[in-house]
PDB file of C-alpha atoms and ligand atoms in Angstrom:
ATOM      1  CA  MET A   1      26.223  45.753 112.767  1.00 66.00           C
ATOM      2  CA  THR A   2      22.762  47.678 112.407  1.00 80.00           C
ATOM      3  CA  ARG A   3      23.403  51.449 111.660  1.00 90.00           C
ATOM      4  CA  GLN A   4      22.652  53.750 114.166  1.00 96.00           C
ATOM      5  CA  LEU A   5      19.571  56.049 113.413  1.00 97.00           C
ATOM      6  CA  VAL A   6      19.058  59.643 114.529  1.00 98.00           C
ATOM      7  CA  GLY A   7      16.181  61.377 113.729  1.00 98.00           C
ATOM      8  CA  THR A   8      13.718  64.373 114.816  1.00 98.00           C
ATOM      9  CA  SER A   9      10.180  65.076 114.054  1.00 98.00           C
ATOM     10  CA  TRP A  10       9.321  68.915 114.449  1.00 98.00           C
ATOM     11  CA  LYS A  11       5.660  68.100 114.924  1.00 98.00           C
ATOM     12  CA  MET A  12       3.546  71.178 114.191  1.00 98.00           C
ATOM     13  CA  ASN A  13       6.588  73.652 113.810  1.00 98.00           C
ATOM     14  CA  PHE A  14       7.939  75.888 111.287  1.00 98.00           C
ATOM     15  CA  THR A  15       6.352  77.477 108.120  1.00 98.00           C
ATOM     16  CA  SER A  16       7.918  76.275 104.826  1.00 98.00           C
ATOM     17  CA  THR A  17      10.114  79.529 104.917  1.00 98.00           C
ATOM     18  CA  GLU A  18      11.476  78.590 108.135  1.00 98.00           C
ATOM     19  CA  ALA A  19      12.022  74.924 107.272  1.00 98.00           C
ATOM     20  CA  ARG A  20      14.291  76.235 104.268  1.00 98.00           C
ATOM     21  CA  GLU A  21      16.148  78.281 106.657  1.00 98.00           C
ATOM     22  CA  TYR A  22      16.704  75.109 109.181  1.00 98.00           C
ATOM     23  CA  PHE A  23      17.679  72.767 106.326  1.00 98.00           C
ATOM     24  CA  ARG A  24      20.268  75.352 105.141  1.00 98.00           C
ATOM     25  CA  ARG A  25      21.786  75.480 108.771  1.00 98.00           C
ATOM     26  CA  LEU A  26      21.657  71.964 109.480  1.00 98.00           C
ATOM     27  CA  VAL A  27      22.857  70.289 106.385  1.00 97.00           C
ATOM     28  CA  PRO A  28      26.721  71.831 106.548  1.00 96.00           C
ATOM     29  CA  LEU A  29      26.728  70.946 110.155  1.00 96.00           C
ATOM     30  CA  VAL A  30      26.208  67.297 109.720  1.00 96.00           C
ATOM     31  CA  ALA A  31      28.042  66.793 106.287  1.00 94.00           C
ATOM     32  CA  ASP A  32      30.963  65.153 107.939  1.00 92.00           C
ATOM     33  CA  ILE A  33      28.458  62.033 109.113  1.00 91.00           C
ATOM     34  CA  THR A  34      29.151  60.045 106.103  1.00 78.00           C
ATOM     35  CA  GLU A  35      29.042  56.135 105.334  1.00 75.00           C
ATOM     36  CA  ALA A  36      31.751  55.531 106.924  1.00 74.00           C
ATOM     37  CA  THR A  37      30.265  56.644 110.887  1.00 80.00           C
ATOM     38  CA  GLY A  38      27.689  54.509 110.383  1.00 83.00           C
ATOM     39  CA  ARG A  39      24.950  56.567 111.398  1.00 94.00           C
ATOM     40  CA  ASP A  40      21.961  57.626 109.461  1.00 96.00           C
ATOM     41  CA  LEU A  41      20.212  60.793 109.886  1.00 97.00           C
ATOM     42  CA  PHE A  42      16.120  61.935 109.194  1.00 98.00           C
ATOM     43  CA  VAL A  43      13.799  64.979 109.544  1.00 98.00           C
ATOM     44  CA  LEU A  44      10.265  64.931 109.952  1.00 98.00           C
ATOM     45  CA  PRO A  45       8.831  68.136 108.793  1.00 98.00           C
ATOM     46  CA  PRO A  46       4.827  68.956 108.795  1.00 98.00           C
ATOM     47  CA  PHE A  47       3.213  67.860 105.529  1.00 98.00           C
ATOM     48  CA  THR A  48       3.559  71.149 104.054  1.00 98.00           C
ATOM     49  CA  SER A  49       7.124  71.544 104.344  1.00 98.00           C
ATOM     50  CA  LEU A  50       8.082  68.201 102.476  1.00 98.00           C
ATOM     51  CA  TRP A  51       8.791  69.964  99.502  1.00 98.00           C
ATOM     52  CA  VAL A  52      11.144  71.931 100.902  1.00 98.00           C
ATOM     53  CA  ALA A  53      12.654  68.970 102.311  1.00 98.00           C
ATOM     54  CA  ARG A  54      13.066  67.579  98.984  1.00 98.00           C
ATOM     55  CA  GLU A  55      14.576  70.726  97.345  1.00 98.00           C
ATOM     56  CA  GLU A  56      17.216  71.181 100.405  1.00 98.00           C
ATOM     57  CA  LEU A  57      17.906  67.617 101.538  1.00 98.00           C
ATOM     58  CA  ALA A  58      18.327  65.914  98.224  1.00 97.00           C
ATOM     59  CA  GLY A  59      21.727  65.004  97.892  1.00 94.00           C
ATOM     60  CA  SER A  60      22.597  65.703 101.726  1.00 95.00           C
ATOM     61  CA  ARG A  61      23.002  63.163 104.332  1.00 91.00           C
ATOM     62  CA  VAL A  62      19.984  63.722 105.590  1.00 97.00           C
ATOM     63  CA  ALA A  63      16.582  61.457 104.748  1.00 98.00           C
ATOM     64  CA  TRP A  64      13.249  62.896 105.383  1.00 98.00           C
ATOM     65  CA  GLY A  65       9.768  61.813 105.902  1.00 98.00           C
ATOM     66  CA  ALA A  66       6.284  62.345 107.402  1.00 98.00           C
ATOM     67  CA  GLN A  67       4.836  62.125 110.922  1.00 98.00           C
ATOM     68  CA  ASP A  68       1.733  60.558 109.879  1.00 98.00           C
ATOM     69  CA  VAL A  69      -0.105  58.808 106.608  1.00 98.00           C
ATOM     70  CA  HIS A  70      -3.736  57.638 106.204  1.00 98.00           C
ATOM     71  CA  GLU A  71      -4.179  54.311 105.784  1.00 98.00           C
ATOM     72  CA  ASN A  72      -6.176  54.184 102.323  1.00 98.00           C
ATOM     73  CA  LEU A  73      -4.268  54.967  99.606  1.00 98.00           C
ATOM     74  CA  ALA A  74      -6.744  57.620  97.908  1.00 98.00           C
ATOM     75  CA  GLY A  75     -10.108  58.335  98.276  1.00 98.00           C
ATOM     76  CA  ALA A  76     -12.843  60.617 100.219  1.00 98.00           C
ATOM     77  CA  HIS A  77     -10.737  61.485 103.236  1.00 98.00           C
ATOM     78  CA  THR A  78     -10.556  65.185 103.451  1.00 98.00           C
ATOM     79  CA  GLY A  79      -7.477  66.828 104.922  1.00 97.00           C
ATOM     80  CA  ASP A  80      -5.642  63.445 105.161  1.00 97.00           C
ATOM     81  CA  VAL A  81      -2.323  62.785 103.027  1.00 98.00           C
ATOM     82  CA  SER A  82      -1.808  59.263 101.288  1.00 98.00           C
ATOM     83  CA  ALA A  83       1.370  57.370 101.050  1.00 98.00           C
ATOM     84  CA  PRO A  84       1.838  57.700  97.227  1.00 98.00           C
ATOM     85  CA  MET A  85       1.678  61.666  98.047  1.00 98.00           C
ATOM     86  CA  LEU A  86       4.766  60.808 100.427  1.00 98.00           C
ATOM     87  CA  VAL A  87       6.731  58.706  97.955  1.00 98.00           C
ATOM     88  CA  ASP A  88       6.473  61.260  95.309  1.00 98.00           C
ATOM     89  CA  LEU A  89       7.899  63.923  97.733  1.00 98.00           C
ATOM     90  CA  GLY A  90      10.587  61.948  98.178  1.00 98.00           C
ATOM     91  CA  CYS A  91       9.856  60.536 101.568  1.00 98.00           C
ATOM     92  CA  ARG A  92      12.200  57.512 102.868  1.00 98.00           C
ATOM     93  CA  PHE A  93      10.475  57.321 106.179  1.00 98.00           C
ATOM     94  CA  VAL A  94       6.906  57.686 107.950  1.00 98.00           C
ATOM     95  CA  GLU A  95       5.678  57.825 111.491  1.00 98.00           C
ATOM     96  CA  VAL A  96       2.634  55.879 112.574  1.00 98.00           C
ATOM     97  CA  GLY A  97       1.228  55.563 115.963  1.00 97.00           C
ATOM     98  CA  HIS A  98       2.613  58.601 118.030  1.00 97.00           C
ATOM     99  CA  PRO A  99       1.152  59.222 121.340  1.00 96.00           C
ATOM    100  CA  GLU A 100      -0.103  62.776 120.337  1.00 96.00           C
ATOM    101  CA  ARG A 101      -1.846  61.230 117.413  1.00 96.00           C
ATOM    102  CA  ARG A 102      -3.184  58.420 119.432  1.00 95.00           C
ATOM    103  CA  ARG A 103      -4.895  60.792 122.155  1.00 94.00           C
ATOM    104  CA  ALA A 104      -6.047  63.341 120.106  1.00 95.00           C
ATOM    105  CA  TYR A 105      -7.122  61.451 116.616  1.00 93.00           C
ATOM    106  CA  GLY A 106      -8.008  58.069 118.453  1.00 89.00           C
ATOM    107  CA  ASP A 107      -5.651  56.437 116.486  1.00 95.00           C
ATOM    108  CA  ARG A 108      -5.661  52.551 118.141  1.00 95.00           C
ATOM    109  CA  ASP A 109      -3.803  49.517 117.499  1.00 96.00           C
ATOM    110  CA  GLY A 110      -5.581  48.628 114.507  1.00 97.00           C
ATOM    111  CA  ARG A 111      -5.825  52.053 112.464  1.00 97.00           C
ATOM    112  CA  VAL A 112      -2.025  52.420 113.124  1.00 98.00           C
ATOM    113  CA  ALA A 113      -1.543  48.710 111.937  1.00 98.00           C
ATOM    114  CA  ALA A 114      -3.521  49.690 108.887  1.00 98.00           C
ATOM    115  CA  LYS A 115      -1.449  52.713 108.038  1.00 98.00           C
ATOM    116  CA  ALA A 116       1.971  50.667 108.706  1.00 98.00           C
ATOM    117  CA  ALA A 117       0.824  48.155 106.027  1.00 98.00           C
ATOM    118  CA  THR A 118      -0.156  50.423 103.664  1.00 98.00           C
ATOM    119  CA  ALA A 119       3.034  52.629 104.058  1.00 98.00           C
ATOM    120  CA  LEU A 120       5.326  49.781 103.642  1.00 98.00           C
ATOM    121  CA  SER A 121       3.162  48.320 100.572  1.00 98.00           C
ATOM    122  CA  CYS A 122       4.355  51.653  99.090  1.00 98.00           C
ATOM    123  CA  GLY A 123       7.926  51.220 100.010  1.00 98.00           C
ATOM    124  CA  LEU A 124       8.439  53.484 102.800  1.00 98.00           C
ATOM    125  CA  GLU A 125      10.431  52.543 106.173  1.00 98.00           C
ATOM    126  CA  VAL A 126       7.955  52.784 108.997  1.00 98.00           C
ATOM    127  CA  ILE A 127       8.795  54.286 112.176  1.00 98.00           C
ATOM    128  CA  VAL A 128       6.337  52.536 114.687  1.00 98.00           C
ATOM    129  CA  SER A 129       5.969  54.301 117.972  1.00 98.00           C
ATOM    130  CA  VAL A 130       5.464  52.138 121.155  1.00 97.00           C
ATOM    131  CA  GLY A 131       5.716  52.932 124.582  1.00 97.00           C
ATOM    132  CA  GLU A 132       3.492  52.720 127.940  1.00 97.00           C
ATOM    133  CA  SER A 133       1.514  55.551 128.776  1.00 96.00           C
ATOM    134  CA  ARG A 134       2.260  56.104 132.393  1.00 97.00           C
ATOM    135  CA  ARG A 135       5.250  54.758 134.404  1.00 97.00           C
ATOM    136  CA  LEU A 136       5.213  51.047 135.026  1.00 97.00           C
ATOM    137  CA  GLN A 137       7.464  48.478 136.629  1.00 96.00           C
ATOM    138  CA  GLU A 138       9.273  46.724 134.049  1.00 96.00           C
ATOM    139  CA  ARG A 139       7.784  43.717 133.534  1.00 97.00           C
ATOM    140  CA  ASP A 140       4.307  45.362 132.861  1.00 98.00           C
ATOM    141  CA  ALA A 141       5.910  48.249 130.635  1.00 98.00           C
ATOM    142  CA  ARG A 142       7.389  44.892 128.549  1.00 98.00           C
ATOM    143  CA  ALA A 143       4.149  43.464 128.194  1.00 98.00           C
ATOM    144  CA  VAL A 144       2.150  46.858 127.205  1.00 97.00           C
ATOM    145  CA  VAL A 145       5.139  47.271 124.323  1.00 97.00           C
ATOM    146  CA  LEU A 146       5.123  43.874 123.316  1.00 97.00           C
ATOM    147  CA  ARG A 147       1.042  43.695 123.069  1.00 96.00           C
ATOM    148  CA  HIS A 148       1.370  47.050 120.965  1.00 95.00           C
ATOM    149  CA  LEU A 149       4.308  45.100 118.790  1.00 97.00           C
ATOM    150  CA  GLY A 150       1.736  42.074 117.876  1.00 97.00           C
ATOM    151  CA  ALA A 151      -1.418  44.323 117.417  1.00 97.00           C
ATOM    152  CA  VAL A 152       0.772  46.648 114.875  1.00 97.00           C
ATOM    153  CA  LEU A 153       3.125  44.613 113.425  1.00 97.00           C
ATOM    154  CA  GLY A 154       2.269  40.911 113.878  1.00 96.00           C
ATOM    155  CA  GLY A 155       0.776  40.776 110.128  1.00 94.00           C
ATOM    156  CA  VAL A 156       4.149  42.027 108.725  1.00 95.00           C
ATOM    157  CA  ASP A 157       6.378  39.675 106.621  1.00 94.00           C
ATOM    158  CA  ALA A 158       9.844  38.940 108.241  1.00 94.00           C
ATOM    159  CA  ILE A 159      11.269  40.371 104.941  1.00 93.00           C
ATOM    160  CA  VAL A 160       9.155  43.428 105.361  1.00 96.00           C
ATOM    161  CA  LEU A 161      10.160  43.514 109.126  1.00 96.00           C
ATOM    162  CA  ASP A 162      13.329  45.313 107.835  1.00 95.00           C
ATOM    163  CA  ARG A 163      12.108  48.278 106.557  1.00 97.00           C
ATOM    164  CA  VAL A 164      10.343  49.005 110.017  1.00 98.00           C
ATOM    165  CA  VAL A 165      12.166  50.952 112.796  1.00 98.00           C
ATOM    166  CA  VAL A 166      10.605  50.627 116.092  1.00 98.00           C
ATOM    167  CA  ALA A 167      10.733  53.787 118.478  1.00 98.00           C
ATOM    168  CA  TYR A 168      10.213  52.883 122.169  1.00 98.00           C
ATOM    169  CA  GLU A 169       8.547  56.220 123.539  1.00 98.00           C
ATOM    170  CA  PRO A 170       7.225  56.232 126.873  1.00 98.00           C
ATOM    171  CA  TRP A 171       4.963  58.462 126.966  1.00 97.00           C
ATOM    172  CA  TRP A 172       5.520  59.958 130.413  1.00 97.00           C
ATOM    173  CA  ALA A 173       9.229  60.626 129.175  1.00 97.00           C
ATOM    174  CA  ILE A 174       8.059  62.737 126.138  1.00 97.00           C
ATOM    175  CA  GLY A 175       7.189  66.453 126.371  1.00 94.00           C
ATOM    176  CA  ALA A 176       7.965  69.555 127.986  1.00 94.00           C
ATOM    177  CA  GLY A 177       8.856  69.125 131.776  1.00 93.00           C
ATOM    178  CA  ALA A 178       9.679  65.315 131.199  1.00 96.00           C
ATOM    179  CA  THR A 179      13.185  63.870 131.470  1.00 96.00           C
ATOM    180  CA  HIS A 180      14.670  60.753 129.522  1.00 97.00           C
ATOM    181  CA  ALA A 181      13.422  57.343 131.298  1.00 96.00           C
ATOM    182  CA  PRO A 182      16.250  55.549 132.968  1.00 97.00           C
ATOM    183  CA  PHE A 183      18.978  53.944 131.182  1.00 98.00           C
ATOM    184  CA  GLU A 184      18.037  50.654 132.576  1.00 97.00           C
ATOM    185  CA  HIS A 185      14.384  50.797 131.783  1.00 98.00           C
ATOM    186  CA  ILE A 186      14.989  51.911 128.318  1.00 98.00           C
ATOM    187  CA  SER A 187      17.885  49.199 127.670  1.00 98.00           C
ATOM    188  CA  ALA A 188      15.154  46.319 129.181  1.00 98.00           C
ATOM    189  CA  MET A 189      12.520  47.697 126.714  1.00 98.00           C
ATOM    190  CA  GLN A 190      14.700  48.076 123.665  1.00 98.00           C
ATOM    191  CA  LEU A 191      16.254  44.618 124.087  1.00 98.00           C
ATOM    192  CA  ALA A 192      12.486  43.014 124.500  1.00 98.00           C
ATOM    193  CA  VAL A 193      11.479  44.859 121.141  1.00 98.00           C
ATOM    194  CA  ARG A 194      14.658  43.762 119.654  1.00 98.00           C
ATOM    195  CA  GLY A 195      14.104  40.058 120.694  1.00 98.00           C
ATOM    196  CA  TRP A 196      10.326  40.274 119.656  1.00 98.00           C
ATOM    197  CA  LEU A 197      11.392  41.372 116.040  1.00 98.00           C
ATOM    198  CA  LEU A 198      14.025  38.773 115.801  1.00 97.00           C
ATOM    199  CA  ALA A 199      12.054  36.148 116.972  1.00 97.00           C
ATOM    200  CA  ARG A 200       9.553  37.004 113.871  1.00 96.00           C
ATOM    201  CA  GLY A 201      12.569  37.012 111.234  1.00 95.00           C
ATOM    202  CA  ALA A 202      13.823  40.161 110.977  1.00 96.00           C
ATOM    203  CA  SER A 203      17.479  40.110 110.004  1.00 95.00           C
ATOM    204  CA  SER A 204      18.622  43.640 111.106  1.00 93.00           C
ATOM    205  CA  PRO A 205      16.132  45.054 113.667  1.00 96.00           C
ATOM    206  CA  ARG A 206      16.401  48.814 114.237  1.00 97.00           C
ATOM    207  CA  VAL A 207      15.008  49.792 117.448  1.00 98.00           C
ATOM    208  CA  ILE A 208      15.251  53.383 118.825  1.00 98.00           C
ATOM    209  CA  TYR A 209      14.692  55.739 121.860  1.00 98.00           C
ATOM    210  CA  GLY A 210      12.190  58.576 122.010  1.00 98.00           C
ATOM    211  CA  GLY A 211      11.640  60.937 124.916  1.00 98.00           C
ATOM    212  CA  SER A 212      13.394  64.191 126.053  1.00 97.00           C
ATOM    213  CA  VAL A 213      16.878  63.193 124.272  1.00 98.00           C
ATOM    214  CA  GLU A 214      19.165  66.157 124.368  1.00 97.00           C
ATOM    215  CA  SER A 215      22.851  66.310 123.390  1.00 97.00           C
ATOM    216  CA  GLY A 216      24.298  65.761 127.042  1.00 96.00           C
ATOM    217  CA  ALA A 217      22.519  62.106 127.469  1.00 96.00           C
ATOM    218  CA  THR A 218      22.846  61.116 123.724  1.00 97.00           C
ATOM    219  CA  ALA A 219      26.554  59.329 123.831  1.00 97.00           C
ATOM    220  CA  ALA A 220      25.578  57.634 126.790  1.00 97.00           C
ATOM    221  CA  LEU A 221      22.271  56.638 125.429  1.00 98.00           C
ATOM    222  CA  LEU A 222      23.424  55.197 122.184  1.00 97.00           C
ATOM    223  CA  ARG A 223      25.867  52.893 124.208  1.00 97.00           C
ATOM    224  CA  GLN A 224      22.884  51.090 126.225  1.00 97.00           C
ATOM    225  CA  PRO A 225      22.293  47.564 124.822  1.00 97.00           C
ATOM    226  CA  GLY A 226      19.625  47.587 122.437  1.00 97.00           C
ATOM    227  CA  VAL A 227      19.511  51.464 121.562  1.00 98.00           C
ATOM    228  CA  ASP A 228      20.235  51.418 117.684  1.00 97.00           C
ATOM    229  CA  GLY A 229      19.630  55.132 117.685  1.00 98.00           C
ATOM    230  CA  VAL A 230      17.801  58.328 119.166  1.00 98.00           C
ATOM    231  CA  PHE A 231      14.233  59.926 118.030  1.00 98.00           C
ATOM    232  CA  VAL A 232      14.166  63.717 119.273  1.00 98.00           C
ATOM    233  CA  GLY A 233      11.423  66.053 119.716  1.00 98.00           C
ATOM    234  CA  ARG A 234      11.682  69.311 121.278  1.00 98.00           C
ATOM    235  CA  ALA A 235      15.783  69.449 120.954  1.00 98.00           C
ATOM    236  CA  GLY A 236      15.664  68.759 117.106  1.00 98.00           C
ATOM    237  CA  LEU A 237      14.027  72.139 116.755  1.00 98.00           C
ATOM    238  CA  ASP A 238      17.407  73.887 117.008  1.00 98.00           C
ATOM    239  CA  PRO A 239      19.579  72.860 114.097  1.00 98.00           C
ATOM    240  CA  ALA A 240      22.736  73.226 115.962  1.00 98.00           C
ATOM    241  CA  GLU A 241      21.388  71.154 119.053  1.00 98.00           C
ATOM    242  CA  PHE A 242      19.909  68.363 116.534  1.00 98.00           C
ATOM    243  CA  ALA A 243      23.806  68.528 115.021  1.00 97.00           C
ATOM    244  CA  ARG A 244      25.384  68.049 118.190  1.00 97.00           C
ATOM    245  CA  ILE A 245      23.102  65.077 118.971  1.00 97.00           C
ATOM    246  CA  ALA A 246      24.082  63.339 115.684  1.00 97.00           C
ATOM    247  CA  HIS A 247      27.595  63.520 116.307  1.00 96.00           C
ATOM    248  CA  ALA A 248      27.454  62.479 119.889  1.00 96.00           C
ATOM    249  CA  GLY A 249      29.814  59.933 121.062  1.00 93.00           C
ATOM    250  CA  LEU A 250      31.310  60.002 117.603  1.00 90.00           C
ATOM    251  CA  ALA A 251      35.137  59.844 117.829  1.00 74.00           C
ATOM    252  CA  HIS A 252      35.925  62.683 115.209  1.00 57.00           C
ATOM    253  CA  ALA A 253      32.874  64.836 116.303  1.00 54.00           C
ATOM    254  CA  GLY A 254      34.125  68.430 116.486  1.00 48.00           C
ATOM    255  CA  LEU A 255      30.559  69.393 117.852  1.00 46.00           C
ATOM    256  CA  ASP A 256      30.433  66.613 120.507  1.00 39.00           C
TER     257      ASP A 256
HETATM  258  C1  PEP B   1       8.230  62.652 121.100  1.00 89.74           C
HETATM  259  O1  PEP B   1       7.143  63.335 120.927  1.00 89.74           O
HETATM  260  O2  PEP B   1       8.198  61.594 119.889  1.00 89.74           O
HETATM  261  C2  PEP B   1       9.484  63.084 121.467  1.00 89.74           C
HETATM  262  C3  PEP B   1      10.391  62.493 121.486  1.00 89.74           C
HETATM  263  O3  PEP B   1       9.384  64.396 121.940  1.00 89.74           O
HETATM  264  P1  PEP B   1      10.443  64.827 122.957  1.00 89.74           P
HETATM  265  O4  PEP B   1      11.671  64.899 122.373  1.00 89.74           O
HETATM  266  O5  PEP B   1      10.355  66.534 122.994  1.00 89.74           O
HETATM  267  O6  PEP B   1      10.436  64.694 124.534  1.00 89.74           O
END
């Protein structure tokens, strides 16, 4: 069975000093989430706090990674960060294709595909964000999501697909003022992504949901068919709330 994955991206929040405080609060709160619970955790801080993540999270239950990466391994790319730099800082994960990157930096599918391929070639696990930009009927949303997948992951070998996590994140369900998408819609998209990955030879597809996840809804979300985990934005900025989300639905959860 696929291990459930619960992660958060801080986006552009927290200095490295604040990051250390966050990690020191979070680590004891999730120390009981063991191999046996079958749930993996990750945090994606800004680049400037990855070194703190390495210091504070090494040996803990929480993996770390970055929110983006350049498609080239090195070179004249002012302000960018390469996959080998992330590997050097102990990152396990990197996200590509988040809607905010697509909107603000013009990251289209071709560039997202190149970023994913480079990160995979460096041994990282890649979180590929896909989702429709506005509310659509299930059939149309599925077509958009599968088109993104084909464009971004169509060239990836089956064996490497097991290092890919797909985050289904409908743009309209993300950010302040939004609420998570309806469970039926989420489940239909997650299962479509899962089917796509299986058809291309993935042996243990991981498809997580992102978009206004908070602790109250997480246990139910994780019970929806096709949901292998959750990807959290705003709610993850509070370590206690992120710990509650991480424990949601676990039988022994003291925080649930
Ligand atoms: C996101 O932007 O990926 C996200 C899930 O944000 P939020 O949880 O704040 O909607």
